[in-house]
mmCIF file of C-alpha atoms in Angstrom:
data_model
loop_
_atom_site.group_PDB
_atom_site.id
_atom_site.type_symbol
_atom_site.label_atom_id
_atom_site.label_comp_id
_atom_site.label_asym_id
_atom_site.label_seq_id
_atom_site.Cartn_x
_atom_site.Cartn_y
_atom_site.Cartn_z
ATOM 1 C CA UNK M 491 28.286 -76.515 -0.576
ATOM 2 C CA UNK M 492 27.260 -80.105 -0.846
ATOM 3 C CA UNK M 493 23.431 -80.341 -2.060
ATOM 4 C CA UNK M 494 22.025 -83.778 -0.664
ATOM 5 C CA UNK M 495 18.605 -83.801 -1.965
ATOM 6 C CA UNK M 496 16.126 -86.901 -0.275
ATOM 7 C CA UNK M 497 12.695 -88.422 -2.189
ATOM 8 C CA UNK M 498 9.580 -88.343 -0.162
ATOM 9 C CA UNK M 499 6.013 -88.105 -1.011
ATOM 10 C CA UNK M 500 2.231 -87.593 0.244
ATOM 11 C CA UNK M 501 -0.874 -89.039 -1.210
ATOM 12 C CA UNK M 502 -3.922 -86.610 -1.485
ATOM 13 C CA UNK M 503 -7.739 -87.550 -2.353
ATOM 14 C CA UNK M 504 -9.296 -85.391 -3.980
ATOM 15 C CA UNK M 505 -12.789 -85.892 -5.577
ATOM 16 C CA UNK M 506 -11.386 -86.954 -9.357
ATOM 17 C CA UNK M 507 -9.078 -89.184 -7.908
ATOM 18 C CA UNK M 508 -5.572 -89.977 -6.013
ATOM 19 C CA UNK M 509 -3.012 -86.858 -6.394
ATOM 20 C CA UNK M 510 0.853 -87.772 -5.788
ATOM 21 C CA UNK M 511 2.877 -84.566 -4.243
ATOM 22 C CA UNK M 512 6.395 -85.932 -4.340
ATOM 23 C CA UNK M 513 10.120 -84.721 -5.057
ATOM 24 C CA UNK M 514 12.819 -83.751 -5.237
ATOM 25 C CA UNK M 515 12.756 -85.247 -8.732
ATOM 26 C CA UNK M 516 15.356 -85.170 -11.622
ATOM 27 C CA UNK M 517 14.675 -84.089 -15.170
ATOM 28 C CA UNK M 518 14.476 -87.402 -16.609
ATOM 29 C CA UNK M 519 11.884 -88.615 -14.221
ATOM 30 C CA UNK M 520 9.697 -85.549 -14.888
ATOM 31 C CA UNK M 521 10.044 -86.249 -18.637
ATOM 32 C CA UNK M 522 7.745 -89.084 -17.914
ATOM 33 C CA UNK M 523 5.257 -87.367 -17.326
ATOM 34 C CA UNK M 524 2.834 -84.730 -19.209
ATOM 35 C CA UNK M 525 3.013 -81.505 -18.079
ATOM 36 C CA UNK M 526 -0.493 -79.978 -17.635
ATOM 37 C CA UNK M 527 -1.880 -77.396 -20.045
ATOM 38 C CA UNK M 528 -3.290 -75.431 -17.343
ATOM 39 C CA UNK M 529 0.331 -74.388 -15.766
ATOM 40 C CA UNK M 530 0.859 -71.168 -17.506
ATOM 41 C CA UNK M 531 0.817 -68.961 -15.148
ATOM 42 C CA UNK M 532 4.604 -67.464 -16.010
ATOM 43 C CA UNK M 533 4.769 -68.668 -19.260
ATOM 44 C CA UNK M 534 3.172 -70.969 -21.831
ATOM 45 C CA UNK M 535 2.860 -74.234 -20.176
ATOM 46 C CA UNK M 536 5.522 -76.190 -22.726
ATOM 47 C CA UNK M 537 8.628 -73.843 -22.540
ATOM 48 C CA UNK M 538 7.607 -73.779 -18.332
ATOM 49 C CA UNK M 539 7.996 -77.137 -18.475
ATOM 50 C CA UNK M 540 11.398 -76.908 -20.311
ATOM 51 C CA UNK M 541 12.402 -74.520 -17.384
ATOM 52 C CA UNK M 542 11.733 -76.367 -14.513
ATOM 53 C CA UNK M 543 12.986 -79.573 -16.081
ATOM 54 C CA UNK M 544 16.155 -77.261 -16.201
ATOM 55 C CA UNK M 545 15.527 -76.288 -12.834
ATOM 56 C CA UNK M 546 15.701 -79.801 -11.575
ATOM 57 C CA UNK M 547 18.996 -80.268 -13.003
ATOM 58 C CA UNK M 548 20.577 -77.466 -11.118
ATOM 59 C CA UNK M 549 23.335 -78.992 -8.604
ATOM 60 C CA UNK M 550 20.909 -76.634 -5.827
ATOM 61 C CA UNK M 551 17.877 -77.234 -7.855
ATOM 62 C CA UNK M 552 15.094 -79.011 -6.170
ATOM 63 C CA UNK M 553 11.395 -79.364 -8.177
ATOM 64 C CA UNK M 554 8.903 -81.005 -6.435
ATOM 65 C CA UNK M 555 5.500 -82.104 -8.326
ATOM 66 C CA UNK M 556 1.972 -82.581 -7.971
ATOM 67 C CA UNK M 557 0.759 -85.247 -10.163
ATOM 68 C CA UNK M 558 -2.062 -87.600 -11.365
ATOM 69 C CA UNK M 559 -0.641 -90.961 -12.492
ATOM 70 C CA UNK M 560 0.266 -89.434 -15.645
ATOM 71 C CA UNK M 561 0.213 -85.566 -15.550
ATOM 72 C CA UNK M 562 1.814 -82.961 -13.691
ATOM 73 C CA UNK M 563 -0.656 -80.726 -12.142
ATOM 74 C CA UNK M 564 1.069 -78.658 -9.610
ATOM 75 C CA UNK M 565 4.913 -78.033 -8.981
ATOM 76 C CA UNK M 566 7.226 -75.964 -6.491
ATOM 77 C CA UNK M 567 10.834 -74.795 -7.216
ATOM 78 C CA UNK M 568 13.950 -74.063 -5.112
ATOM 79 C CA UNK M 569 17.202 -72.565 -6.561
ATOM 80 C CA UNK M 570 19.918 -70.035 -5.893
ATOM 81 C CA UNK M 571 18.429 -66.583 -6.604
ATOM 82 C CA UNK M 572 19.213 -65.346 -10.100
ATOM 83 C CA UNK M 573 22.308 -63.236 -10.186
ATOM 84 C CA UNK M 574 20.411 -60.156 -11.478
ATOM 85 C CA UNK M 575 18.714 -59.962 -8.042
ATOM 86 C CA UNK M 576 19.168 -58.192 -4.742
ATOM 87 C CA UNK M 577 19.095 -61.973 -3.034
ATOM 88 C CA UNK M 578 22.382 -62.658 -4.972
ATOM 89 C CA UNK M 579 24.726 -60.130 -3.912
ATOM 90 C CA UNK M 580 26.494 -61.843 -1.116
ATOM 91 C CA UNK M 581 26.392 -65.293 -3.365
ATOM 92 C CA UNK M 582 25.289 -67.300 0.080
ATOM 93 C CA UNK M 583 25.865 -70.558 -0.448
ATOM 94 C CA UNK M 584 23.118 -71.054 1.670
ATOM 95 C CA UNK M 585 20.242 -69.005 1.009
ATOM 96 C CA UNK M 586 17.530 -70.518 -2.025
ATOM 97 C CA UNK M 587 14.291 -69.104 -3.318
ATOM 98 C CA UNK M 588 11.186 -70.454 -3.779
ATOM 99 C CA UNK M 589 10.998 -69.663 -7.460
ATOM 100 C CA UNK M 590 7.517 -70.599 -8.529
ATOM 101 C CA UNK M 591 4.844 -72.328 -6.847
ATOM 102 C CA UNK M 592 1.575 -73.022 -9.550
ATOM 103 C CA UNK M 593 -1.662 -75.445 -8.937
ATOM 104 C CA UNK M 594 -3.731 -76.038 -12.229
ATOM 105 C CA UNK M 595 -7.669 -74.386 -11.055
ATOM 106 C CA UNK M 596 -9.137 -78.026 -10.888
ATOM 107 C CA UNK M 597 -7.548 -79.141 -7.880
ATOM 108 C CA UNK M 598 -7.526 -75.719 -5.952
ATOM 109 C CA UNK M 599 -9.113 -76.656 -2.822
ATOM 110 C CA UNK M 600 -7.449 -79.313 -1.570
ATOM 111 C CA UNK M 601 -4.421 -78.112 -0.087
ATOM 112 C CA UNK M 602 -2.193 -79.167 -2.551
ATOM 113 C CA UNK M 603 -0.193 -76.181 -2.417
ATOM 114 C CA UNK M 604 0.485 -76.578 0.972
ATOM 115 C CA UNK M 605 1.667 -80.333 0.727
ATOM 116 C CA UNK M 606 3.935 -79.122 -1.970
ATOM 117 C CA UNK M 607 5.813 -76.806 0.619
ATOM 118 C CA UNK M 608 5.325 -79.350 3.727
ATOM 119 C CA UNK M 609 6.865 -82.235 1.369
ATOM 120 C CA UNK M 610 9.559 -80.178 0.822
ATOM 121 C CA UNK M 611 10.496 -79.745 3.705
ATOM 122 C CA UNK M 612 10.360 -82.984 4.817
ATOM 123 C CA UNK M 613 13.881 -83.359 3.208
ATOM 124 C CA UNK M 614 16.748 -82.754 6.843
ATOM 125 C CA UNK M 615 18.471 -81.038 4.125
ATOM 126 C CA UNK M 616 16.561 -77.947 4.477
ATOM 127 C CA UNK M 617 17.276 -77.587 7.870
ATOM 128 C CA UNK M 618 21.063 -76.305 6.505
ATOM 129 C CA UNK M 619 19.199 -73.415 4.061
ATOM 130 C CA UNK M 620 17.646 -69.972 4.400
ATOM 131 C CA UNK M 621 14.509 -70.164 2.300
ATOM 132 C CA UNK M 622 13.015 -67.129 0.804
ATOM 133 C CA UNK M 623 9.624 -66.680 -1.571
ATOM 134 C CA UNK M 624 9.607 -62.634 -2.481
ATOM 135 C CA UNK M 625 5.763 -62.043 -2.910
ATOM 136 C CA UNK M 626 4.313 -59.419 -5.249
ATOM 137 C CA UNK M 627 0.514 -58.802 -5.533
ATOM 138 C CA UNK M 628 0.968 -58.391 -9.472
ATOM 139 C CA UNK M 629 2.025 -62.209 -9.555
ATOM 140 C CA UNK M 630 -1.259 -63.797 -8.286
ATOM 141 C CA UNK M 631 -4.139 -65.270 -9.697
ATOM 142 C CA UNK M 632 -6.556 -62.721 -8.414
ATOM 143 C CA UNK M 633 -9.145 -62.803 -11.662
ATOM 144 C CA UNK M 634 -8.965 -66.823 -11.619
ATOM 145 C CA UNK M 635 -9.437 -66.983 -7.990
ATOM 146 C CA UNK M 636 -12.344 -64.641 -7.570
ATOM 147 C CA UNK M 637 -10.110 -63.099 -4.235
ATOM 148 C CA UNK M 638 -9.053 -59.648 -3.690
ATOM 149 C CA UNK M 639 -5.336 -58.758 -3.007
ATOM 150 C CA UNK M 640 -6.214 -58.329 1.160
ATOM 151 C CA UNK M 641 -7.600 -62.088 1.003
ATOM 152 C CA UNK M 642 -5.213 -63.533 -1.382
ATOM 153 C CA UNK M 643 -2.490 -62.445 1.166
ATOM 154 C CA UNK M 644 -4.288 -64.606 3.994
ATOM 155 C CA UNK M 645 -4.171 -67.505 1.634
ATOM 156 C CA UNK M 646 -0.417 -67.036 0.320
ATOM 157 C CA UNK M 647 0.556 -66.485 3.824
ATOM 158 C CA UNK M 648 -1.322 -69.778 4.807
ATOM 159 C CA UNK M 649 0.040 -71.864 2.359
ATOM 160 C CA UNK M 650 4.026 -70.696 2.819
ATOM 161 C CA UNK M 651 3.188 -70.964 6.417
ATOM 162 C CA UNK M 652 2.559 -74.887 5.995
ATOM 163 C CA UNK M 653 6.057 -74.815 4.904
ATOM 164 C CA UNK M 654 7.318 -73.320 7.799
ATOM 165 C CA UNK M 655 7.683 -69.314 5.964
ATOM 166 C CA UNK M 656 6.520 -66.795 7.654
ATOM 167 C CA UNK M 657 6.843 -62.367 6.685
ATOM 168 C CA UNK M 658 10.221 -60.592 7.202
ATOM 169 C CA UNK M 659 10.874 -57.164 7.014
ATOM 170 C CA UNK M 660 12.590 -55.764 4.103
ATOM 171 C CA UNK M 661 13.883 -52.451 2.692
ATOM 172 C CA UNK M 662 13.462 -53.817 -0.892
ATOM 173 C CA UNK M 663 12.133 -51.268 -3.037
ATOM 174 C CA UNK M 664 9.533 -53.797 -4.994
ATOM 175 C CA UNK M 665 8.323 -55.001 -1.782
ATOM 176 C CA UNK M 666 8.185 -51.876 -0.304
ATOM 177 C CA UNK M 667 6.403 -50.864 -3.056
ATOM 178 C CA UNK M 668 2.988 -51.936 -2.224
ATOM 179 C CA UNK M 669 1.745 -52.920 1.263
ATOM 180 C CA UNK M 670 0.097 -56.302 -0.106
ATOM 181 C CA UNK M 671 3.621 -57.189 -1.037
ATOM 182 C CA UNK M 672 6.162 -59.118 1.273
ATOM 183 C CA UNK M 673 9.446 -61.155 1.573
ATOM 184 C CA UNK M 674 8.829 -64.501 3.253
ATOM 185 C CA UNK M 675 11.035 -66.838 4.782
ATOM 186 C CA UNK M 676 11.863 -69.901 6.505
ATOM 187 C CA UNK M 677 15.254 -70.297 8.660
ATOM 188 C CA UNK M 678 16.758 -73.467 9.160
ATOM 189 C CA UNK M 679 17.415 -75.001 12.246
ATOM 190 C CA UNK M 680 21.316 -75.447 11.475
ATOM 191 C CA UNK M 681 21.612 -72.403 9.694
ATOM 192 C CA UNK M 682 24.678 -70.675 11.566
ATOM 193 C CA UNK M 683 24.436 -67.192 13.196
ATOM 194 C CA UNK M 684 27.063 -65.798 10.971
ATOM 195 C CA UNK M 685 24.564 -66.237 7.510
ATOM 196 C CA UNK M 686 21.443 -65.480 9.774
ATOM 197 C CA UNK M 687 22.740 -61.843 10.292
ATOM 198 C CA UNK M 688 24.298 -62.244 6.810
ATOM 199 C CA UNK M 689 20.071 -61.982 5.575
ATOM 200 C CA UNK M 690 19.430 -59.713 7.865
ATOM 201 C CA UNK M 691 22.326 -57.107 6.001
ATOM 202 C CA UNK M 692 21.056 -58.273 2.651
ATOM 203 C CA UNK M 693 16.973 -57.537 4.268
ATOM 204 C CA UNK M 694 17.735 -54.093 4.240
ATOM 205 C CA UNK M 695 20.686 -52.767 2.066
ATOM 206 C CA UNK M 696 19.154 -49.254 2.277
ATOM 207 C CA UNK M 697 20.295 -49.508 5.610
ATOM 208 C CA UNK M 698 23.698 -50.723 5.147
ATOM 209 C CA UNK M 699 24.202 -48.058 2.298
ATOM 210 C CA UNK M 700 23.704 -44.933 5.063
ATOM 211 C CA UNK M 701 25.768 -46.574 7.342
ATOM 212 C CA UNK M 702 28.931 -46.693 4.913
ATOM 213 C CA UNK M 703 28.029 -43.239 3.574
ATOM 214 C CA UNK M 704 27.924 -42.354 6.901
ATOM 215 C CA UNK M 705 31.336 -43.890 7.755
ATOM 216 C CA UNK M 706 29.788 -46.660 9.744
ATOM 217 C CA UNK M 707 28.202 -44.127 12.278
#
């Protein structure tokens, strides 16, 4: 599958200044930039930085940034899910995850998570993809937020929702796991029928599992 990936970009004003939110970028246009010390919310901020750089040169990989004129201060990534995961097992060509999504605490409270999805999908391109973001409670930033898991939901679900994802139902056992938890996703609008009930199988393999032990019954 051909990845076309298209440049746009949003100006935010925030009280220290002008943020950028722009992207797809490659990894030698992020290298101009400092990555903030503050984005270490998967790993320490240097070898994240590594990753998404990485990331960005993925044929399907698409990092969008959040930036000051000279730092990186918030990010969003898209790639194929990792091979290890459920989301991999029928290797659709046309199915990405929303791998990470981070805001240094400064400029929390100016939507700048939510640009970072809407920016994205300003791009026709994602009109062709199935876009997932698997949410676990154990993830978020509950102690630097001040928010319990009920009203971190509302927010999470706010801010994928600017970008178009809303909950699915799933079968996965993580998800399943606790209630706070959930799969999210956004369908594009040229997204055939064939891959649409393609995630719908791969939403609930439990299912699909009784059925063939059952002998399709």
């Amino acid at each position: 599958m051909k990845h076309t990936k298209e440049y746009h970009s949003q100006e935010i004003e925030t009280k220290t200044g002008t943020i950028t939110v722009e992207g797809p970028l490659p990894s030698e246009e992020l290298a101009n930039y400092h990555f903030h010390e503050g984005l270490k919310a998967f790993r320490p901020a240097p070898k994240q930085f590594e990753a998404v750089k990485k990331i960005a040169d993925f044929e399907e990989g698409r990092i969008l940034i959040a930036r000051t004129s000279d730092t990186i201060v918030g990010y969003v990534t898209y790639l194929y899910p990792d091979p290890l995961e459920r989301w991999s097992k029928f290797e659709m060509q046309d199915l990405l995850e929303l791998g990470a999504i981070e805001v240094i605490q400064d400029y929390r409270g100016y939507g700048i998570g939510s640009w970072l999805l809407k920016v994205s999908m300003m791009d026709d391109e994602m009109e062709d993809f199935i876009v997932i973001s698997t949410e676990y409670y154990w993830h978020w930033d509950l102690s630097g937020t001040g928010l319990n898991i009920w009203n971190y939901r509302n927010v999470m679900e706010r801010m994928m929702g600017a970008g178009g994802l809303t909950p699915y139902p799933t079968d996965d056992p993580e998800i399943v796991s606790h209630p706070a938890n959930c799969l999210m996703a956004r369908i594009g609008s040229r997204v055939p029928q064939a891959s649409i009930d393609r995630f719908e199988e791969l939403r609930f393999l439990a299912r699909r599992s009784y059925r063939a032990n059952r002998g399709g019954l």
